[in-house]
Amino acid sequence: MPVSTRIIRRRIKSVTNARKITKAMELVAASKMRRSISSVLATRPYAEAAWRAVRELAKVTDPMLHPLLAEKSGAKRLLLIVFTSDRGLCGGFNSHILRSTVAFLKKREGADVDIVAVGKKGQGALVRMRKRVVAAFSNLTNNPRVADVRTIADLAIADFTKGTYDAVHVAFTDFRSALIQKPIVRQLLPIVRIGELGDVRQAAEGDPPKSGGETLEISPGGPYEYLFEPSPDKVLDMMLPRLVESQIYQALLESSASEHSARMMAMRSASDAASDMIDGLTLAYNQARQASITREVAEISSGKAALE
């Protein structure tokens, strides 16, 4: 049964309105992605300087005096911080990081793992999978601030220091480019440098692969040209929590940039699909209209022939 031209016009109007929405969402996501990338690049010098300073401090202090540096053998209790989005319409962003999280949990089946979920989508999915979510945070990715991650860092540091957990890991999506975002899981505590953090520009320009996993080299003794007040241990007590905080903040920025990039590409694909649908509907509309005109002409001709 042929579809009337009125129905086709209604469909074309509906798809056109949907394309306007997806195009607007694409532009908004692109703007947020650029802002997140700028934030990652702006915080990178601070993170590099903090790591170098802590590395120099670690050379003149005993690592056993600070629990954030002490390695614990046979980690049985783990804390995993998972970064996802609060909203959908971002392609496979959430499913990819959740798949990596599940793979990480399977590798450590013998360990007791608690999860801190950052993002409503991850929280809901992990609860449905019956994973133990001990804390949840939302509405952090739209406008990430250092103050937003301070609570997460304090929670991880306090529980690790008390011995509640033997190690703390973080799962986030590393932003490589507008087309490539890679979900990864890395150790956060005991303190290990996460090489993926803050290297957006190198990844975008196709530089060599990023390095990570660098630990603090502890070598007490020897001549040093540093004067610490009140003492290296006290300074380390102040700087190590800030270093952990900066790494969590950069993971949030990476995840935010990846989310907005994934949403931008998803909305672009939706806009392209809407354009293709409009072209198909326009063709169907022209065919239906031509068929209607042909039918009317045929009826007029038949009527004229009957009168003659």
JSON list of N, CA, C and O in Angstrom, two decimals, residues 59-60 219-225:
[
{"chain": "A", "resi": 59, "resn": "LYS", "atom": "N", "xyz": [64.76, 10.25, 47.58]},
{"chain": "A", "resi": 59, "resn": "LYS", "atom": "CA", "xyz": [66.16, 9.81, 47.63]},
{"chain": "A", "resi": 59, "resn": "LYS", "atom": "C", "xyz": [66.80, 10.05, 48.99]},
{"chain": "A", "resi": 59, "resn": "LYS", "atom": "O", "xyz": [67.84, 9.46, 49.31]},
{"chain": "A", "resi": 60, "resn": "VAL", "atom": "N", "xyz": [66.22, 10.95, 49.78]},
{"chain": "A", "resi": 60, "resn": "VAL", "atom": "CA", "xyz": [66.85, 11.30, 51.07]},
{"chain": "A", "resi": 60, "resn": "VAL", "atom": "C", "xyz": [65.94, 10.95, 52.24]},
{"chain": "A", "resi": 60, "resn": "VAL", "atom": "O", "xyz": [66.08, 11.53, 53.31]},
{"chain": "A", "resi": 219, "resn": "SER", "atom": "N", "xyz": [67.01, 5.73, 47.38]},
{"chain": "A", "resi": 219, "resn": "SER", "atom": "CA", "xyz": [68.44, 5.46, 47.63]},
{"chain": "A", "resi": 219, "resn": "SER", "atom": "C", "xyz": [68.95, 6.41, 48.70]},
{"chain": "A", "resi": 219, "resn": "SER", "atom": "O", "xyz": [69.59, 7.40, 48.39]},
{"chain": "A", "resi": 220, "resn": "PRO", "atom": "N", "xyz": [68.62, 6.14, 49.96]},
{"chain": "A", "resi": 220, "resn": "PRO", "atom": "CA", "xyz": [69.04, 7.03, 51.03]},
{"chain": "A", "resi": 220, "resn": "PRO", "atom": "C", "xyz": [70.56, 7.13, 51.10]},
{"chain": "A", "resi": 220, "resn": "PRO", "atom": "O", "xyz": [71.28, 6.20, 50.77]},
{"chain": "A", "resi": 221, "resn": "GLY", "atom": "N", "xyz": [71.00, 8.28, 51.55]},
{"chain": "A", "resi": 221, "resn": "GLY", "atom": "CA", "xyz": [72.43, 8.49, 51.72]},
{"chain": "A", "resi": 221, "resn": "GLY", "atom": "C", "xyz": [73.03, 9.21, 50.53]},
{"chain": "A", "resi": 221, "resn": "GLY", "atom": "O", "xyz": [72.43, 9.30, 49.46]},
{"chain": "A", "resi": 222, "resn": "GLY", "atom": "N", "xyz": [74.25, 9.73, 50.70]},
{"chain": "A", "resi": 222, "resn": "GLY", "atom": "CA", "xyz": [74.92, 10.41, 49.61]},
{"chain": "A", "resi": 222, "resn": "GLY", "atom": "C", "xyz": [74.78, 11.91, 49.73]},
{"chain": "A", "resi": 222, "resn": "GLY", "atom": "O", "xyz": [73.92, 12.42, 50.44]},
{"chain": "A", "resi": 223, "resn": "PRO", "atom": "N", "xyz": [75.65, 12.65, 49.03]},
{"chain": "A", "resi": 223, "resn": "PRO", "atom": "CA", "xyz": [75.61, 14.11, 49.12]},
{"chain": "A", "resi": 223, "resn": "PRO", "atom": "C", "xyz": [74.44, 14.69, 48.32]},
{"chain": "A", "resi": 223, "resn": "PRO", "atom": "O", "xyz": [74.19, 14.28, 47.19]},
{"chain": "A", "resi": 224, "resn": "TYR", "atom": "N", "xyz": [73.71, 15.62, 48.90]},
{"chain": "A", "resi": 224, "resn": "TYR", "atom": "CA", "xyz": [72.61, 16.30, 48.23]},
{"chain": "A", "resi": 224, "resn": "TYR", "atom": "C", "xyz": [72.69, 17.78, 48.54]},
{"chain": "A", "resi": 224, "resn": "TYR", "atom": "O", "xyz": [73.07, 18.18, 49.65]},
{"chain": "A", "resi": 225, "resn": "GLU", "atom": "N", "xyz": [72.35, 18.59, 47.58]},
{"chain": "A", "resi": 225, "resn": "GLU", "atom": "CA", "xyz": [72.40, 20.03, 47.75]},
{"chain": "A", "resi": 225, "resn": "GLU", "atom": "C", "xyz": [71.00, 20.56, 48.06]},
{"chain": "A", "resi": 225, "resn": "GLU", "atom": "O", "xyz": [70.51, 21.48, 47.41]}
]
